[in-house]
N, CA, C and O atoms as a GROMACS GRO file, in nm:
protein
  276
    1UNK      N    1  -0.725  -0.156   8.682
    1UNK     CA    2  -0.673  -0.040   8.614
    1UNK      C    3  -0.537  -0.073   8.554
    1UNK      O    4  -0.455  -0.142   8.614
    2UNK      N    5  -0.518  -0.022   8.435
    2UNK     CA    6  -0.390  -0.033   8.369
    2UNK      C    7  -0.339   0.108   8.344
    2UNK      O    8  -0.414   0.195   8.300
    3UNK      N    9  -0.212   0.129   8.372
    3UNK     CA   10  -0.153   0.261   8.351
    3UNK      C   11  -0.056   0.255   8.234
    3UNK      O   12   0.028   0.166   8.225
    4UNK      N   13  -0.071   0.352   8.145
    4UNK     CA   14   0.020   0.361   8.031
    4UNK      C   15   0.049   0.507   8.005
    4UNK      O   16  -0.042   0.586   7.980
    5UNK      N   17   0.175   0.543   8.010
    5UNK     CA   18   0.220   0.680   7.986
    5UNK      C   19   0.144   0.781   8.073
    5UNK      O   20   0.104   0.888   8.027
    6UNK      N   21   0.125   0.743   8.198
    6UNK     CA   22   0.064   0.835   8.293
    6UNK      C   23  -0.088   0.838   8.291
    6UNK      O   24  -0.149   0.909   8.371
    7UNK      N   25  -0.151   0.763   8.200
    7UNK     CA   26  -0.298   0.762   8.194
    7UNK      C   27  -0.349   0.630   8.248
    7UNK      O   28  -0.284   0.526   8.232
    8UNK      N   29  -0.463   0.633   8.311
    8UNK     CA   30  -0.524   0.514   8.369
    8UNK      C   31  -0.633   0.463   8.275
    8UNK      O   32  -0.716   0.539   8.225
    9UNK      N   33  -0.630   0.331   8.251
    9UNK     CA   34  -0.730   0.266   8.167
    9UNK      C   35  -0.796   0.155   8.247
    9UNK      O   36  -0.730   0.081   8.318
   10UNK      N   37  -0.927   0.145   8.234
   10UNK     CA   38  -1.002   0.041   8.303
   10UNK      C   39  -0.989  -0.088   8.223
   10UNK      O   40  -1.020  -0.092   8.104
   11UNK      N   41  -0.944  -0.191   8.288
   11UNK     CA   42  -0.931  -0.322   8.224
   11UNK      C   43  -1.066  -0.392   8.238
   11UNK      O   44  -1.097  -0.450   8.343
   12UNK      N   45  -1.146  -0.386   8.134
   12UNK     CA   46  -1.283  -0.436   8.142
   12UNK      C   47  -1.289  -0.587   8.158
   12UNK      O   48  -1.390  -0.639   8.206
   13UNK      N   49  -1.186  -0.657   8.119
   13UNK     CA   50  -1.189  -0.802   8.133
   13UNK      C   51  -1.181  -0.844   8.279
   13UNK      O   52  -1.213  -0.959   8.311
   14UNK      N   53  -1.140  -0.756   8.367
   14UNK     CA   54  -1.132  -0.790   8.509
   14UNK      C   55  -1.266  -0.770   8.580
   14UNK      O   56  -1.280  -0.809   8.696
   15UNK      N   57  -1.363  -0.710   8.513
   15UNK     CA   58  -1.494  -0.689   8.574
   15UNK      C   59  -1.573  -0.818   8.565
   15UNK      O   60  -1.592  -0.873   8.457
   16UNK      N   61  -1.619  -0.865   8.678
   16UNK     CA   62  -1.694  -0.991   8.681
   16UNK      C   63  -1.841  -0.960   8.661
   16UNK      O   64  -1.903  -0.892   8.742
   17UNK      N   65  -1.897  -1.012   8.552
   17UNK     CA   66  -2.039  -0.991   8.521
   17UNK      C   67  -2.104  -1.128   8.506
   17UNK      O   68  -2.086  -1.193   8.403
   18UNK      N   69  -2.180  -1.174   8.605
   18UNK     CA   70  -2.237  -1.308   8.599
   18UNK      C   71  -2.333  -1.328   8.481
   18UNK      O   72  -2.353  -1.441   8.437
   19UNK      N   73  -2.392  -1.221   8.430
   19UNK     CA   74  -2.484  -1.237   8.318
   19UNK      C   75  -2.412  -1.268   8.188
   19UNK      O   76  -2.472  -1.325   8.097
   20UNK      N   77  -2.285  -1.233   8.178
   20UNK     CA   78  -2.211  -1.252   8.054
   20UNK      C   79  -2.088  -1.340   8.071
   20UNK      O   80  -1.995  -1.331   7.991
   21UNK      N   81  -2.086  -1.422   8.171
   21UNK     CA   82  -1.973  -1.514   8.191
   21UNK      C   83  -2.020  -1.656   8.162
   21UNK      O   84  -2.140  -1.684   8.161
   22UNK      N   85  -1.926  -1.744   8.139
   22UNK     CA   86  -1.957  -1.882   8.107
   22UNK      C   87  -1.996  -1.954   8.236
   22UNK      O   88  -1.923  -1.952   8.335
   23UNK      N   89  -2.111  -2.017   8.232
   23UNK     CA   90  -2.163  -2.088   8.348
   23UNK      C   91  -2.115  -2.233   8.345
   23UNK      O   92  -2.080  -2.284   8.238
   24UNK      N   93  -2.112  -2.301   8.459
   24UNK     CA   94  -2.068  -2.441   8.463
   24UNK      C   95  -2.151  -2.531   8.370
   24UNK      O   96  -2.096  -2.623   8.309
   25UNK      N   97  -2.281  -2.507   8.360
   25UNK     CA   98  -2.363  -2.588   8.269
   25UNK      C   99  -2.323  -2.567   8.124
   25UNK      O  100  -2.324  -2.661   8.045
   26UNK      N  101  -2.287  -2.443   8.089
   26UNK     CA  102  -2.241  -2.414   7.953
   26UNK      C  103  -2.110  -2.486   7.925
   26UNK      O  104  -2.091  -2.542   7.817
   27UNK      N  105  -2.020  -2.483   8.022
   27UNK     CA  106  -1.891  -2.552   8.004
   27UNK      C  107  -1.911  -2.702   7.988
   27UNK      O  108  -1.845  -2.766   7.907
   28UNK      N  109  -2.002  -2.758   8.066
   28UNK     CA  110  -2.031  -2.902   8.057
   28UNK      C  111  -2.087  -2.936   7.919
   28UNK      O  112  -2.047  -3.036   7.860
   29UNK      N  113  -2.178  -2.854   7.869
   29UNK     CA  114  -2.236  -2.878   7.737
   29UNK      C  115  -2.130  -2.867   7.628
   29UNK      O  116  -2.129  -2.947   7.534
   30UNK      N  117  -2.041  -2.768   7.639
   30UNK     CA  118  -1.933  -2.755   7.541
   30UNK      C  119  -1.839  -2.875   7.545
   30UNK      O  120  -1.796  -2.924   7.440
   31UNK      N  121  -1.807  -2.922   7.664
   31UNK     CA  122  -1.719  -3.038   7.679
   31UNK      C  123  -1.783  -3.161   7.614
   31UNK      O  124  -1.716  -3.235   7.542
   32UNK      N  125  -1.912  -3.182   7.637
   32UNK     CA  126  -1.982  -3.296   7.577
   32UNK      C  127  -1.986  -3.283   7.425
   32UNK      O  128  -1.969  -3.382   7.354
   33UNK      N  129  -2.007  -3.162   7.376
   33UNK     CA  130  -2.008  -3.138   7.232
   33UNK      C  131  -1.873  -3.172   7.170
   33UNK      O  132  -1.867  -3.237   7.066
   34UNK      N  133  -1.765  -3.128   7.233
   34UNK     CA  134  -1.631  -3.156   7.182
   34UNK      C  135  -1.597  -3.304   7.190
   34UNK      O  136  -1.532  -3.357   7.099
   35UNK      N  137  -1.639  -3.370   7.296
   35UNK     CA  138  -1.614  -3.514   7.308
   35UNK      C  139  -1.689  -3.590   7.200
   35UNK      O  140  -1.635  -3.683   7.140
   36UNK      N  141  -1.814  -3.552   7.175
   36UNK     CA  142  -1.892  -3.617   7.070
   36UNK      C  143  -1.831  -3.595   6.933
   36UNK      O  144  -1.826  -3.687   6.851
   37UNK      N  145  -1.783  -3.474   6.908
   37UNK     CA  146  -1.719  -3.445   6.779
   37UNK      C  147  -1.591  -3.528   6.765
   37UNK      O  148  -1.560  -3.575   6.655
   38UNK      N  149  -1.518  -3.545   6.873
   38UNK     CA  150  -1.396  -3.626   6.870
   38UNK      C  151  -1.427  -3.772   6.840
   38UNK      O  152  -1.355  -3.836   6.764
   39UNK      N  153  -1.533  -3.824   6.900
   39UNK     CA  154  -1.574  -3.963   6.872
   39UNK      C  155  -1.614  -3.978   6.725
   39UNK      O  156  -1.581  -4.078   6.662
   40UNK      N  157  -1.685  -3.879   6.672
   40UNK     CA  158  -1.725  -3.884   6.531
   40UNK      C  159  -1.605  -3.881   6.439
   40UNK      O  160  -1.600  -3.956   6.341
   41UNK      N  161  -1.507  -3.795   6.469
   41UNK     CA  162  -1.385  -3.789   6.387
   41UNK      C  163  -1.311  -3.921   6.391
   41UNK      O  164  -1.263  -3.968   6.288
   42UNK      N  165  -1.300  -3.981   6.509
   42UNK     CA  166  -1.229  -4.108   6.522
   42UNK      C  167  -1.301  -4.218   6.445
   42UNK      O  168  -1.237  -4.302   6.382
   43UNK      N  169  -1.435  -4.220   6.450
   43UNK     CA  170  -1.511  -4.321   6.376
   43UNK      C  171  -1.490  -4.306   6.226
   43UNK      O  172  -1.476  -4.405   6.155
   44UNK      N  173  -1.487  -4.180   6.176
   44UNK     CA  174  -1.461  -4.158   6.033
   44UNK      C  175  -1.321  -4.204   5.995
   44UNK      O  176  -1.302  -4.265   5.890
   45UNK      N  177  -1.223  -4.176   6.080
   45UNK     CA  178  -1.086  -4.218   6.052
   45UNK      C  179  -1.074  -4.370   6.052
   45UNK      O  180  -1.005  -4.426   5.967
   46UNK      N  181  -1.141  -4.437   6.146
   46UNK     CA  182  -1.140  -4.583   6.150
   46UNK      C  183  -1.204  -4.641   6.024
   46UNK      O  184  -1.154  -4.738   5.968
   47UNK      N  185  -1.316  -4.581   5.981
   47UNK     CA  186  -1.383  -4.628   5.860
   47UNK      C  187  -1.295  -4.606   5.737
   47UNK      O  188  -1.290  -4.692   5.649
   48UNK      N  189  -1.226  -4.493   5.730
   48UNK     CA  190  -1.135  -4.466   5.617
   48UNK      C  191  -1.020  -4.565   5.615
   48UNK      O  192  -0.979  -4.610   5.508
   49UNK      N  193  -0.966  -4.599   5.732
   49UNK     CA  194  -0.857  -4.696   5.739
   49UNK      C  195  -0.905  -4.833   5.693
   49UNK      O  196  -0.836  -4.901   5.617
   50UNK      N  197  -1.023  -4.874   5.738
   50UNK     CA  198  -1.078  -5.004   5.698
   50UNK      C  199  -1.100  -5.007   5.546
   50UNK      O  200  -1.072  -5.108   5.481
   51UNK      N  201  -1.151  -4.899   5.490
   51UNK     CA  202  -1.172  -4.892   5.345
   51UNK      C  203  -1.039  -4.899   5.272
   51UNK      O  204  -1.029  -4.966   5.169
   52UNK      N  205  -0.937  -4.830   5.322
   52UNK     CA  206  -0.806  -4.833   5.258
   52UNK      C  207  -0.746  -4.973   5.262
   52UNK      O  208  -0.685  -5.017   5.165
   53UNK      N  209  -0.764  -5.044   5.373
   53UNK     CA  210  -0.714  -5.181   5.382
   53UNK      C  211  -0.786  -5.273   5.284
   53UNK      O  212  -0.723  -5.357   5.219
   54UNK      N  213  -0.919  -5.256   5.272
   54UNK     CA  214  -0.994  -5.337   5.175
   54UNK      C  215  -0.950  -5.307   5.033
   54UNK      O  216  -0.934  -5.398   4.951
   55UNK      N  217  -0.929  -5.180   5.002
   55UNK     CA  218  -0.885  -5.144   4.867
   55UNK      C  219  -0.745  -5.197   4.839
   55UNK      O  220  -0.715  -5.238   4.727
   56UNK      N  221  -0.659  -5.196   4.940
   56UNK     CA  222  -0.525  -5.251   4.923
   56UNK      C  223  -0.528  -5.399   4.892
   56UNK      O  224  -0.455  -5.446   4.806
   57UNK      N  225  -0.614  -5.472   4.963
   57UNK     CA  226  -0.628  -5.616   4.936
   57UNK      C  227  -0.685  -5.639   4.796
   57UNK      O  228  -0.640  -5.729   4.724
   58UNK      N  229  -0.783  -5.558   4.757
   58UNK     CA  230  -0.841  -5.573   4.623
   58UNK      C  231  -0.737  -5.543   4.516
   58UNK      O  232  -0.737  -5.608   4.411
   59UNK      N  233  -0.651  -5.446   4.539
   59UNK     CA  234  -0.546  -5.413   4.442
   59UNK      C  235  -0.447  -5.526   4.428
   59UNK      O  236  -0.401  -5.557   4.318
   60UNK      N  237  -0.413  -5.589   4.541
   60UNK     CA  238  -0.322  -5.704   4.535
   60UNK      C  239  -0.383  -5.817   4.452
   60UNK      O  240  -0.314  -5.879   4.371
   61UNK      N  241  -0.512  -5.844   4.472
   61UNK     CA  242  -0.580  -5.949   4.396
   61UNK      C  243  -0.582  -5.911   4.248
   61UNK      O  244  -0.558  -5.995   4.162
   62UNK      N  245  -0.611  -5.788   4.219
   62UNK     CA  246  -0.617  -5.738   4.081
   62UNK      C  247  -0.481  -5.753   4.012
   62UNK      O  248  -0.475  -5.791   3.895
   63UNK      N  249  -0.374  -5.723   4.084
   63UNK     CA  250  -0.239  -5.731   4.028
   63UNK      C  251  -0.188  -5.876   4.024
   63UNK      O  252  -0.084  -5.902   3.965
   64UNK      N  253  -0.259  -5.968   4.087
   64UNK     CA  254  -0.220  -6.108   4.087
   64UNK      C  255  -0.118  -6.143   4.194
   64UNK      O  256  -0.056  -6.249   4.188
   65UNK      N  257  -0.100  -6.057   4.291
   65UNK     CA  258  -0.008  -6.085   4.400
   65UNK      C  259  -0.075  -6.177   4.502
   65UNK      O  260  -0.198  -6.180   4.512
   66UNK      N  261   0.004  -6.250   4.576
   66UNK     CA  262  -0.048  -6.341   4.678
   66UNK      C  263  -0.108  -6.257   4.793
   66UNK      O  264  -0.051  -6.156   4.835
   67UNK      N  265  -0.222  -6.303   4.842
   67UNK     CA  266  -0.289  -6.236   4.952
   67UNK      C  267  -0.270  -6.320   5.076
   67UNK      O  268  -0.301  -6.439   5.076
   68UNK      N  269  -0.218  -6.259   5.184
   68UNK     CA  270  -0.200  -6.332   5.310
   68UNK      C  271  -0.336  -6.356   5.374
   68UNK      O  272  -0.422  -6.268   5.377
   69UNK      N  273  -0.352  -6.476   5.424
   69UNK     CA  274  -0.478  -6.508   5.492
   69UNK      C  275  -0.450  -6.561   5.628
   69UNK      O  276  -0.544  -6.594   5.702
   0.00000   0.00000   0.00000
């Protein structure tokens, strides 16, 4: 119960309803989903970095600059 200006209000978020609460299996599935999405984002970022490095080397060759080997 929450009281405001002399009136009582039922705080519905404090009512525990097992049918509408997050279950441990649901939390585990969400965690795995987020971990997989994180791995995918990191793989895309790694691929973008590798492409940028290749393009940088190609630009140096195009401009006639010495390429470190």
